[in-house]
Amino acid sequence: MKEIVILSGKGGTGKSSVCSALAHIKKDNILVADCDVDAADLHLIMAPEKTLGVDFYSGVLAEIDAEKCTACGLCAEKCRFDAISPHEGKYRVEPLDCEGCAYCYYICPAEAIAIPEQNIGNYYQAESRLGFTLVHARLNIGAENSGKLVAKVKSIAKEQCKKEGKDFMLVDGSPGIGCPVISSLAGVDYVILVTEATYSGLSDLERLWELLDMFKLPGACLINKADINPEIASDIRKFMQKKKIADLGDIEYSDDFPRAIAMGRTLIEENETRWRPVFERIWKTIEEKI
Amino acid sequence: MRLAIASGKGGTGKTTLAVNLALKASTMMKTVLADLDVEEPNGAIFVGGELQNEKTVYRHTPDWDQEKCTLCGKCTSWCAYNALIKLGDIILVMPNLCHSCYACSELCPDNALPMVASPLGTIKQFKRDELHFTESRLVIGLEQAAPLIGQSLNYLDENYDDYDLQILDSPPGTACSMLEAVRSADFVILVTEPTPFGLHDLKLAVETVRQLKLPFAVVINRDGIGNDDLDKYLKAEGIDVWARIPHQREIAELYSRGEILYDKVEVVDSALDEILKKMEELK
Amino acid sequence: MIVGFTSTGEGWDAKIDPRFGRTDYILLYDEEKDELKAVDNREVSAMAHGVGPKTAQRIHELGVEVLITGNGPGGNAAEVLKNMNVKIYIKAGGMGIREAYEAYKANKLESIGG
C-alpha cells in the first residue's frame, strides 16, 4: 500500500478539486482521508453515506465546581488569559478564553477546579458516492486543529485501507506549516503540491518546501491557473528545478473548478473528455515515481 | 467604527476586499487597515506604501536558572504543553511550545524559572496616500497567534483611537485566532462564494459570530459561478447581503500580480460603494 | 549498545512506527544481553501538545544510544535531541523491527546526525 498526501500551503489553489479528481480516476483501488480538518470539504463532493461518527477528545479546559468554590479569587488573580471572573458570588471559567494550562487547578486551595478533557469534534468513516471509503473529521467552533486529530484520522484510514486491500491511500493534507501538517506527513510515500500562479502561491510553496525538505520526502508539484500569470508560473518552475521537485504539468485557469464544486461533482464528472486525460496523465506520472 | 472582515475558508478574497475597501474609504475618511492574518500576512503585497514605524512585540517565557534549580522535575509535570523537558541534570525550555501561563515560574519552589521577555512578532506601520496600514507578523515557528493579535489590537487603540474607520483583515477559519480578531469589532463582514465549500464554511463562521453576539452581513465574491443554495440559506436565515462581486477572469489576473482592483474594475468599485453606503446607514 | 525503535507493537514481529512523537511503543534492544523490551508510549501519544519533546525525554531516560525511526523528529523534538547523545536513523517506517535492525547493521539506513 502506498500513501500519497496532497498539500497546498494556501487556501483556494484547487487542492480539494485535484484530490477528488484523482480519487475519481482510481476509485476502485483507493481510500481517501481528509486531514484538512479546518476546512474539511471533500465530503461535500463525495456525499458519503453510512456515516459512522465518533467523538474526539483532546486537551483540557478548567471547570469550577460552584459547590466547592469558596470565592477566594486566587484563580482569577493568577489566570493570565483573563478566563476566570466572578459570577453570582462564585467564580466561573469562560471556555472560549481558557487555554487549558491547568495553573488554577494546581493552586485552588478548595480543590474546586477540575480539568476534564474536551470533546473538540468528531471523526467519521463513510462510504462515498463513488464507492470508495472516505475518512474525515469536523472540529467544533473555536477548537484548534491538532496533530492528534490528524493522526487519528490517518490511523483509522490506514487500517481500513489494509482491510479493504486497496493499493493507494490519498490524504488531503492540512494547511499551514505547523503541527497538523507534520502529523499528516507521517508515513507518507509521496507528496503532491498544488500551487497557483500568484505571488502568494509561490511564497507559500517556498515555506512549505522548507518543511518537506526536513523530512527528505520526494514530491511533485502541479501549477494551477498557470496561464493567469505566466511570469510567476515560470518562477515557480525555476524553484521546482532548483529543489528537484518533479513537474506534474500545468493546469489552465478554468471555470470548471468552481462550477464542479458548485454542482457537487468531481472535475471528471464535470467534463470527462477534457479532464480525464489530464488527471490520468498526472496519476501515471505519480505512479511511475513511487 | 471597527469593522472585521472574516471568512470561514481561505482563498475567498477576504484580503482583496479588505485592501480595496480600505484604500477607497481612506479617500473619504480617516482610515486604518490592520492585517491580522499573522501567520501568513499578505496584505502588504497589495498595499505597499512607505514604512513609517516598526515595533517588536514581546511575550514572557521561562528561563532556566541552573544555580537555583534542585532538579525536582515538578515543572515538567505541571506544564500542559510539554514546553519543559528534563534531560538528566538539565532542564530544557521549549519557547515555541510555551503559552506564557506562568504556572512553572510561580509554582517553582526554588524560583529557578524566572520569566524573561522573548520576541513574539513585529508590528509594521505603513502609509500609502491617505491610508494607514499595520501588518502583524508572527515569528516563524511560533504557534501563539492569538496573543500577537491581542497586542496588535492594543496598538490600534493607542495609535488610531480617533480614526473614523478601523478595518481588520482577520485570519481565516473559526479557531481561536479568528475569535480573538473579530470579538473586539463593532461589525463583521463575512466574505464567501456561492459554492458548497463556501456555504459550508460560511455556516461555521455565522455560528461563530452569533455565539459572540456580533452584528454581521455577508459579501458574496465570485458571484455567478455556483448554484443558488447560498442565496436560499441567506434568505432563510435573514442574513443581509451587502454586495456581490461577480466572477471575472480579469479580477483573477489582476490579483495574481498583486494589483489594486477598484480603480480598474467597475463592478468592484460599485460593490465598494454599496458597502460604504451600508456602513454609513449603520451609524 | 541500546538500540531503540519507534514501534507499532511490542515484539520483533511489530513494525517501525513512522511517527516519532506519537509512536505508540518504544522498543529497546540491548545488544549485549540480546534482550528486547517494550515500553508503552500511549500515554504520551495521546497528549494534545508537545508530544515530540516528551517522547525525546523518555528516549533519554531509557538510555537509548541509537534510535531507528521513520520520518524523523519534527522541529521541537529535534531541538531536544540535539542536547542528547543519541544517533538517529530514519526512513525505516513500515519495515519490520528485525528487518530495520538488520538494515541498520548493514549501514543501509540514513542517519540525521545527533
XYZ file of C-alpha atoms in Angstrom:
687
model
C 0.000 0.000 0.000
C 1.266 3.486 -0.895
C 0.299 6.657 0.917
C 0.143 9.929 -1.017
C -0.525 13.318 0.567
C -1.759 16.448 -1.251
C -0.692 19.810 0.197
C -1.002 23.449 -0.820
C 0.051 25.860 1.930
C -2.530 28.468 0.954
C -6.286 28.226 0.525
C -8.094 28.433 -2.799
C -5.464 26.795 -5.024
C -7.766 23.941 -6.050
C -6.264 21.267 -3.780
C -9.576 19.615 -2.942
C -10.638 19.639 -6.624
C -7.395 17.894 -7.598
C -7.782 15.440 -4.746
C -11.328 14.462 -5.719
C -10.402 14.181 -9.419
C -7.505 11.822 -8.656
C -9.711 9.817 -6.308
C -12.278 9.505 -9.098
C -9.668 8.195 -11.576
C -8.568 5.484 -9.124
C -11.925 4.963 -7.446
C -11.755 1.165 -7.421
C -8.367 0.957 -5.775
C -8.188 3.889 -3.357
C -9.193 5.189 0.049
C -9.321 8.908 0.891
C -8.525 10.585 4.221
C -9.480 14.262 4.582
C -6.961 15.777 7.011
C -7.749 19.364 6.005
C -9.749 19.463 9.216
C -10.108 23.273 9.386
C -11.989 23.253 6.083
C -12.995 19.626 5.636
C -14.865 19.969 2.364
C -14.297 16.722 0.472
C -17.415 15.134 1.884
C -19.439 17.836 0.095
C -18.321 16.413 -3.254
C -18.236 12.799 -2.175
C -21.655 12.843 -0.490
C -20.809 9.947 1.798
C -23.397 7.540 3.132
C -23.486 5.065 6.020
C -21.516 7.532 8.088
C -20.175 6.430 11.450
C -19.359 9.430 13.688
C -17.180 9.198 16.808
C -16.476 11.909 19.425
C -12.896 13.083 19.639
C -11.268 14.359 22.830
C -8.111 16.443 23.106
C -6.688 18.983 25.504
C -8.323 20.196 28.712
C -10.364 23.162 29.928
C -10.812 24.251 33.529
C -14.188 23.884 35.259
C -15.073 25.313 38.674
C -17.409 23.385 40.956
C -19.644 26.111 42.419
C -20.467 23.898 45.436
C -16.820 23.702 46.481
C -15.745 27.214 45.402
C -15.051 29.493 48.403
C -14.820 32.584 46.181
C -11.273 33.389 47.356
C -10.476 34.679 43.858
C -6.937 33.244 43.683
C -7.625 31.526 40.344
C -8.888 34.742 38.732
C -5.872 36.624 40.040
C -3.400 34.075 38.651
C -5.033 33.367 35.297
C -3.006 35.072 32.559
C -5.776 34.651 29.996
C -8.470 36.558 31.944
C -10.642 33.484 31.586
C -12.000 33.478 35.156
C -14.410 36.056 36.558
C -16.889 36.408 39.441
C -20.399 35.144 38.792
C -23.250 35.083 41.329
C -20.925 35.188 44.317
C -18.640 32.428 42.975
C -16.121 32.207 40.154
C -16.644 30.902 36.649
C -14.454 29.919 33.664
C -15.187 31.339 30.204
C -14.403 28.346 27.932
C -13.584 30.490 24.873
C -10.777 32.197 26.814
C -9.365 29.222 28.746
C -6.049 27.939 27.329
C -6.110 24.726 29.359
C -2.830 25.482 31.182
C -4.195 23.989 34.432
C -2.461 26.579 36.645
C -5.725 27.242 38.501
C -6.259 23.506 39.016
C -2.893 23.196 40.797
C -3.364 26.199 43.115
C -7.054 26.149 44.095
C -6.989 25.811 47.921
C -10.509 24.341 47.949
C -9.720 21.802 45.212
C -12.799 23.079 43.428
C -11.314 23.045 39.925
C -11.314 20.103 37.540
C -9.628 19.855 34.132
C -11.707 17.422 32.043
C -10.619 16.504 28.517
C -12.581 18.368 25.873
C -14.682 16.986 23.074
C -13.235 19.073 20.230
C -15.036 17.452 17.323
C -15.935 14.211 15.580
C -14.369 11.906 13.061
C -16.249 9.838 10.519
C -15.745 6.763 8.415
C -18.106 6.701 5.454
C -18.776 5.271 2.026
C -18.537 7.891 -0.726
C -20.895 8.331 -3.641
C -18.226 6.855 -5.928
C -17.850 3.749 -3.786
C -14.530 4.234 -2.029
C -14.182 4.841 1.714
C -13.755 8.401 2.989
C -12.431 9.156 6.473
C -12.952 12.756 7.581
C -13.336 14.905 10.691
C -15.070 18.008 11.910
C -13.874 20.412 14.590
C -16.137 22.328 16.954
C -16.119 26.130 16.824
C -13.087 27.725 18.461
C -11.307 24.350 18.682
C -7.759 24.133 17.364
C -6.793 21.534 14.826
C -4.126 19.321 16.293
C -1.627 16.736 15.215
C -3.546 14.345 17.407
C -6.763 14.554 15.376
C -4.873 14.241 12.092
C -3.010 11.218 13.470
C -6.357 9.652 14.437
C -7.943 10.203 11.012
C -4.872 8.743 9.328
C -4.581 5.676 11.534
C -8.253 4.791 11.003
C -7.857 5.312 7.256
C -4.730 3.178 7.134
C -6.288 0.273 8.991
C -9.358 0.372 6.779
C -7.210 0.620 3.643
C -5.384 -2.565 4.625
C -8.649 -4.307 5.458
C -10.059 -3.437 2.036
C -6.829 -4.450 0.315
C -6.577 -1.159 -1.601
C -3.203 -0.155 -3.056
C -3.464 3.616 -2.562
C -4.364 5.893 0.308
C -4.834 9.530 -0.717
C -4.570 12.150 2.032
C -5.968 15.672 1.613
C -3.386 17.368 3.834
C -3.680 20.105 6.444
C -2.931 23.739 5.583
C -0.088 25.815 7.014
C 3.268 24.568 8.228
C 2.502 23.676 11.857
C 1.964 20.526 13.888
C -1.063 19.224 11.884
C 0.937 19.201 8.621
C 3.851 17.417 10.253
C 1.374 14.863 11.524
C -0.208 14.449 8.079
C 3.255 13.678 6.643
C 3.878 10.709 8.943
C 4.378 7.500 6.988
C 3.801 9.159 3.621
C 5.433 7.763 0.459
C 4.894 10.710 -1.853
C 3.825 14.362 -1.696
C 1.782 16.223 -4.323
C 1.907 20.011 -4.078
C -0.860 22.080 -5.622
C 0.021 25.735 -6.101
C -1.280 28.585 -8.244
C 0.473 31.189 -10.387
C 0.165 34.075 -7.926
C 2.643 35.829 -5.616
C 1.075 34.304 -2.525
C 1.034 30.867 -4.213
C 4.787 30.989 -4.750
C 5.699 32.350 -1.309
C 3.560 29.742 0.456
C 5.105 26.974 -1.664
C 8.607 28.052 -0.630
C 7.722 27.984 3.060
C 6.090 24.589 2.728
C 9.039 23.067 0.877
C 11.380 24.100 3.708
C 9.358 21.806 5.931
C 9.179 18.902 3.459
C 12.897 19.109 2.837
C 13.482 18.495 6.526
C 11.755 15.120 6.205
C 13.501 14.365 2.906
C 10.218 13.355 1.279
C 10.002 13.040 -2.511
C 7.449 15.316 -4.109
C 5.931 16.659 -7.290
C 4.173 19.924 -7.988
C 1.210 20.988 -10.076
C 0.669 24.634 -11.077
C -2.996 25.523 -11.240
C -4.227 28.639 -13.079
C -0.768 28.709 -14.748
C -1.899 30.980 -17.578
C -3.199 33.861 -15.453
C 0.378 34.910 -14.744
C 2.985 33.152 -16.952
C 5.837 35.079 -15.302
C 5.081 33.750 -11.826
C 4.440 30.292 -13.291
C 7.936 30.347 -14.703
C 9.361 31.494 -11.335
C 7.603 28.543 -9.730
C 9.094 26.158 -12.302
C 12.577 27.571 -11.622
C 12.063 26.968 -7.930
C 10.989 23.376 -8.661
C 14.072 22.709 -10.790
C 16.364 24.141 -8.135
C 14.797 21.948 -5.452
C 14.458 18.874 -7.697
C 10.683 18.768 -7.345
C 9.107 16.765 -10.167
C 6.817 18.685 -12.535
C 3.264 17.362 -12.887
C 2.479 19.931 -15.552
C 0.268 22.984 -15.660
C -3.477 23.349 -15.445
C -5.043 26.313 -17.184
C -7.413 28.661 -15.430
C -10.835 27.095 -15.820
C -14.327 27.866 -14.619
C -14.842 24.105 -14.432
C -13.182 24.157 -10.989
C -15.723 26.362 -9.183
C -18.580 25.011 -11.315
C -17.795 21.399 -10.419
C -17.680 22.294 -6.731
C -20.914 24.228 -7.066
C -22.629 21.205 -8.565
C -21.061 18.804 -6.054
C -19.210 16.946 -8.806
C -15.647 15.914 -9.454
C -13.876 17.515 -12.426
C -14.159 14.181 -14.230
C -17.945 14.303 -13.895
C -17.989 17.972 -14.876
C -16.253 17.475 -18.219
C -14.992 13.949 -18.795
C -13.428 14.497 -22.243
C -11.424 17.441 -21.013
C -10.285 16.330 -17.563
C -9.986 12.538 -17.643
C -6.866 12.595 -19.887
C -5.287 15.359 -17.766
C -5.663 13.543 -14.465
C -4.853 10.115 -15.919
C -1.574 11.582 -17.150
C -0.903 13.147 -13.733
C -1.676 9.896 -11.961
C 0.544 7.938 -14.343
C 3.471 10.280 -13.597
C 2.935 9.822 -9.873
C 2.684 6.047 -10.147
C 5.938 5.925 -12.080
C 7.677 7.928 -9.367
C 6.548 5.749 -6.490
C -16.026 52.213 13.938
C -14.123 48.928 13.926
C -15.028 46.583 11.075
C -13.696 42.998 10.898
C -13.507 41.225 7.554
C -13.522 37.471 8.017
C -14.319 34.208 6.257
C -14.661 30.592 7.282
C -12.439 29.377 4.475
C -9.130 30.526 2.997
C -8.928 31.842 -0.555
C -12.345 33.544 -0.688
C -10.952 37.024 -1.375
C -11.024 38.380 2.175
C -7.712 40.237 1.921
C -8.586 41.604 -1.532
C -11.822 43.067 -0.194
C -10.173 44.481 2.942
C -7.391 46.201 0.988
C -9.634 47.685 -1.694
C -12.270 48.830 0.773
C -9.641 50.454 2.994
C -7.953 52.287 0.117
C -11.218 53.619 -1.195
C -12.513 54.600 2.268
C -9.259 56.433 3.015
C -10.078 58.994 0.328
C -13.222 59.942 2.270
C -12.376 59.473 5.960
C -9.520 58.725 8.355
C -8.946 55.003 7.799
C -6.538 52.382 9.107
C -6.264 48.781 7.884
C -4.777 46.088 10.155
C -3.577 42.790 8.656
C -4.151 40.297 11.490
C -3.549 37.133 9.467
C -0.322 36.961 11.476
C 0.833 33.558 10.197
C 0.557 34.493 6.539
C 0.222 38.267 6.235
C -0.237 39.042 2.533
C -1.831 42.475 2.715
C 1.499 44.278 2.222
C 1.862 42.684 -1.240
C -1.213 44.649 -2.308
C -0.921 47.810 -0.244
C 2.804 48.515 -0.404
C 3.425 52.086 0.699
C 6.052 53.676 2.827
C 7.292 52.118 6.064
C 6.684 54.561 8.924
C 7.461 52.553 12.016
C 8.426 49.061 13.117
C 7.996 47.614 16.556
C 8.972 44.264 18.045
C 6.354 42.770 20.335
C 7.400 40.577 23.237
C 5.935 37.918 25.424
C 7.323 36.191 28.506
C 8.695 32.667 28.701
C 10.621 30.940 31.499
C 14.392 30.894 31.578
C 16.136 28.118 33.497
C 18.420 29.194 36.354
C 20.809 26.257 36.763
C 22.296 27.610 40.017
C 18.972 27.676 41.858
C 17.429 24.534 40.362
C 17.340 21.420 42.551
C 16.176 19.217 39.644
C 12.944 18.175 41.380
C 11.313 17.987 37.921
C 7.883 19.196 39.112
C 7.774 21.905 36.446
C 7.836 19.283 33.687
C 4.712 17.631 35.095
C 2.849 20.922 35.579
C 3.397 22.182 32.048
C 0.307 21.315 29.973
C 2.199 21.989 26.732
C 5.345 19.894 27.369
C 7.416 23.044 26.975
C 9.758 21.955 29.794
C 11.862 18.835 29.333
C 14.204 17.252 31.866
C 17.249 15.539 30.423
C 19.300 14.160 33.316
C 20.694 17.217 35.075
C 19.429 19.872 32.698
C 16.007 21.454 32.179
C 15.326 22.450 28.579
C 12.795 25.197 27.865
C 10.996 24.959 24.514
C 9.768 28.547 23.947
C 7.870 27.523 20.787
C 5.525 25.398 22.869
C 5.156 27.806 25.822
C 1.786 29.566 26.245
C 3.112 32.021 28.884
C 0.750 30.822 31.621
C 3.406 31.453 34.336
C 2.485 28.250 36.235
C 6.025 26.782 36.240
C 7.634 30.097 37.116
C 5.340 30.979 40.011
C 4.997 27.448 41.381
C 8.703 26.512 41.257
C 9.748 26.009 44.922
C 13.263 27.318 44.191
C 12.403 30.301 41.954
C 14.587 28.751 39.288
C 12.361 29.645 36.317
C 12.174 33.442 36.083
C 10.096 34.787 33.188
C 12.057 36.730 30.593
C 10.944 38.643 27.516
C 11.310 36.985 24.112
C 10.137 38.210 20.690
C 6.608 37.231 19.660
C 6.460 39.122 16.390
C 6.615 42.521 14.749
C 4.072 45.228 14.018
C 4.945 47.353 10.996
C 3.186 50.568 10.167
C 2.901 51.775 6.571
C 1.302 54.713 4.804
C 0.068 54.726 1.215
C -1.501 58.024 0.185
C -4.071 58.666 2.920
C -4.310 55.072 4.155
C -2.538 53.894 7.285
C -1.764 50.187 7.313
C -0.389 47.902 10.023
C 0.980 44.433 9.447
C 1.497 41.989 12.314
C 3.803 39.073 11.650
C 4.395 36.134 13.990
C 7.942 34.824 14.473
C 8.241 31.714 12.267
C 7.814 28.511 14.248
C 5.642 30.078 16.951
C 2.056 28.911 17.272
C 0.721 31.658 19.566
C -1.184 33.775 17.055
C -3.876 34.990 19.487
C -1.565 36.890 21.895
C 0.016 38.786 18.985
C -3.434 39.660 17.646
C -4.385 40.930 21.112
C -1.309 43.161 21.249
C -1.961 44.409 17.706
C -5.471 45.478 18.727
C -3.985 47.365 21.689
C -1.656 49.059 19.219
C -4.675 50.228 17.215
C -6.296 51.561 20.405
C -3.174 53.506 21.298
C -2.425 54.979 17.877
C -5.675 55.156 15.937
C -8.393 55.655 18.518
C -9.611 58.866 16.844
C -9.883 57.297 13.367
C -13.281 57.117 11.669
C -12.743 53.593 10.403
C -10.562 50.686 11.539
C -10.670 47.687 9.203
C -9.378 44.311 10.467
C -8.271 41.638 7.993
C -8.854 38.548 10.182
C -7.190 35.134 9.957
C -9.321 32.536 8.108
C -11.184 29.722 9.830
C -13.152 29.679 13.075
C -10.364 28.792 15.515
C -9.182 30.910 18.436
C -7.081 33.350 16.391
C -10.145 34.286 14.312
C -12.207 34.702 17.518
C -9.536 36.964 19.003
C -9.519 39.152 15.890
C -13.280 39.616 15.434
C -14.516 39.822 19.027
C -13.454 43.458 19.512
C -15.167 44.609 16.301
C -18.380 46.640 16.112
C -19.415 44.878 12.949
C -18.278 41.841 10.927
C -18.361 41.302 7.161
C -18.159 37.630 6.202
C -16.791 37.019 2.713
C -17.972 33.888 0.934
C -18.503 32.390 -2.515
C -21.609 30.636 -3.900
C -20.213 27.090 -3.852
C -20.940 24.240 -1.432
C -17.426 24.756 0.067
C -18.099 28.458 0.575
C -21.549 27.803 2.043
C -20.339 25.055 4.371
C -17.578 27.254 5.809
C -19.842 30.327 5.938
C -22.288 28.427 8.149
C -19.486 27.768 10.650
C -18.457 31.438 10.557
C -22.078 32.571 11.054
C -22.421 30.236 14.042
C -19.226 31.749 15.476
C -20.204 35.431 15.151
C -23.658 34.644 16.530
C -22.053 32.972 19.537
C -20.049 36.183 20.049
C -23.300 38.183 19.647
C -21.805 40.399 16.937
C -23.842 42.082 14.187
C -22.760 40.956 10.717
C -23.501 40.913 6.986
C -22.238 38.913 4.015
C -20.357 39.914 0.860
C -20.531 37.366 -1.967
C -17.395 37.044 -4.054
C -17.183 35.238 -7.423
C -20.924 35.664 -7.776
C -22.391 33.661 -10.629
C -20.114 30.611 -10.536
C -22.310 28.365 -8.487
C -25.850 27.490 -7.647
C -28.476 29.314 -5.579
C -28.061 27.292 -2.351
C -26.171 30.184 -0.783
C -28.957 32.646 -1.528
C -31.571 30.244 -0.194
C -29.599 29.851 3.036
C -29.075 33.612 3.472
C -32.757 34.274 2.863
C -33.917 31.579 5.271
C -31.576 32.864 7.982
C -32.466 36.512 7.328
C -28.837 37.491 6.719
C -28.110 40.767 4.891
C -26.096 40.688 1.694
C -24.168 43.944 1.388
C -22.595 43.418 -2.009
C -21.890 40.933 -4.776
C -18.657 40.860 -6.743
C -19.074 38.926 -9.978
C -16.777 36.124 -11.119
C -14.372 37.515 -13.746
C -11.103 36.269 -15.120
C -9.801 39.849 -15.270
C -10.040 40.065 -11.470
C -8.045 36.841 -11.028
C -5.299 38.155 -13.327
C -5.004 41.485 -11.501
C -4.936 39.605 -8.188
C -2.116 37.333 -9.357
C 0.034 40.412 -9.967
C -0.802 41.908 -6.572
C -2.718 44.841 -8.086
C -5.443 47.040 -6.652
C -8.813 46.349 -8.297
C -11.310 49.112 -7.680
C -9.666 51.730 -9.902
C -9.558 49.238 -12.793
C -12.687 47.142 -12.464
C -16.009 48.995 -12.445
C -18.007 46.218 -10.735
C -15.577 46.136 -7.801
C -15.782 49.893 -7.415
C -19.580 49.876 -7.309
C -19.588 46.961 -4.818
C -17.354 49.025 -2.515
C -19.731 51.988 -2.840
C -22.601 49.787 -1.731
C -20.638 48.574 1.304
C -19.644 52.112 2.293
C -23.267 53.223 1.959
C -24.451 50.395 4.228
C -21.815 51.327 6.787
C -22.991 54.918 6.722
C -26.540 53.724 7.404
C -25.347 51.794 10.496
C -24.148 54.951 12.237
C 24.696 -0.649 22.973
C 20.967 0.004 23.465
C 19.105 0.339 20.185
C 15.650 1.961 20.319
C 12.828 1.697 17.780
C 9.602 3.680 17.388
C 7.182 0.786 17.030
C 3.571 -0.122 16.347
C 3.672 -3.121 18.687
C 5.561 -4.975 21.419
C 7.855 -7.573 19.797
C 10.142 -8.425 16.868
C 7.065 -9.019 14.679
C 5.909 -5.390 15.080
C 6.660 -2.683 12.540
C 8.543 0.623 12.755
C 6.083 3.426 13.534
C 6.979 6.207 11.064
C 5.869 8.781 13.620
C 8.327 9.981 16.207
C 6.383 11.843 18.918
C 3.139 9.906 18.521
C 4.667 6.443 18.361
C 2.603 4.014 20.441
C 5.584 1.988 21.673
C 9.300 2.403 22.127
C 11.177 -0.896 21.739
C 14.587 -1.319 23.358
C 17.087 -3.885 22.142
C 20.047 -4.471 24.450
C 22.710 -5.877 22.108
C 24.986 -7.210 24.887
C 22.224 -9.135 26.643
C 20.341 -9.904 23.406
C 17.109 -8.754 25.074
C 14.123 -6.947 23.549
C 11.885 -4.869 25.829
C 8.768 -2.826 25.013
C 7.811 0.479 26.646
C 4.228 1.677 26.251
C 4.228 5.294 24.993
C 0.458 5.612 24.521
C 0.081 7.953 27.488
C 2.376 10.401 25.660
C 0.997 9.801 22.171
C -2.493 10.721 23.412
C -1.402 14.158 24.690
C -2.562 17.268 22.856
C 0.657 19.309 22.855
C 4.408 18.852 22.626
C 4.489 15.066 22.199
C 7.769 15.215 20.248
C 9.838 16.703 23.084
C 8.143 14.441 25.653
C 8.941 11.296 23.661
C 12.536 12.538 23.264
C 12.756 12.914 27.055
C 11.591 9.308 27.517
C 14.106 8.053 24.991
C 16.779 9.801 27.017
C 15.522 8.321 30.292
C 15.528 4.844 28.752
C 19.211 5.173 27.893
C 18.788 4.716 24.136
C 22.054 5.249 22.234
C 20.851 4.544 18.698
C 17.294 5.280 17.570
C 15.665 3.814 14.476
C 12.513 5.552 13.277
C 10.554 6.598 10.173
C 10.070 10.226 9.202
C 12.361 11.612 11.833
C 11.540 14.086 14.590
C 9.837 17.433 13.989
C 11.446 20.773 14.884
C 10.718 20.810 18.621
C 11.795 17.217 19.204
C 14.940 17.788 17.127
C 15.800 20.650 19.477
C 15.682 18.271 22.449
C 17.585 15.504 20.641
C 20.412 17.948 19.867
C 21.067 18.004 23.594
C 21.208 14.216 23.842
C 23.767 11.642 22.939
C 21.727 9.624 20.512
C 22.369 8.684 16.903
C 19.200 8.756 14.793
C 18.456 6.646 11.718
C 15.383 7.438 9.623
C 13.273 6.126 6.732
C 12.681 2.729 8.303
C 8.904 3.415 8.515
C 6.834 0.327 7.764
C 9.792 -2.098 8.000
C 9.594 -4.986 10.441
C 11.671 -4.399 13.593
C 14.109 -7.230 12.732
C 14.404 -6.016 9.140
C 15.090 -2.444 10.310
C 17.707 -3.634 12.786
C 19.483 -5.630 10.073
C 19.342 -2.671 7.691
C 20.952 -0.516 10.383
C 23.666 -3.138 10.981
C 24.360 -3.296 7.256
C 24.700 0.526 7.158
C 21.693 0.812 4.870
C 19.757 3.421 6.865
C 20.092 7.162 6.527
C 21.377 8.976 9.597
C 20.500 12.532 10.665
C 23.386 13.456 12.944
C 22.770 13.581 16.726
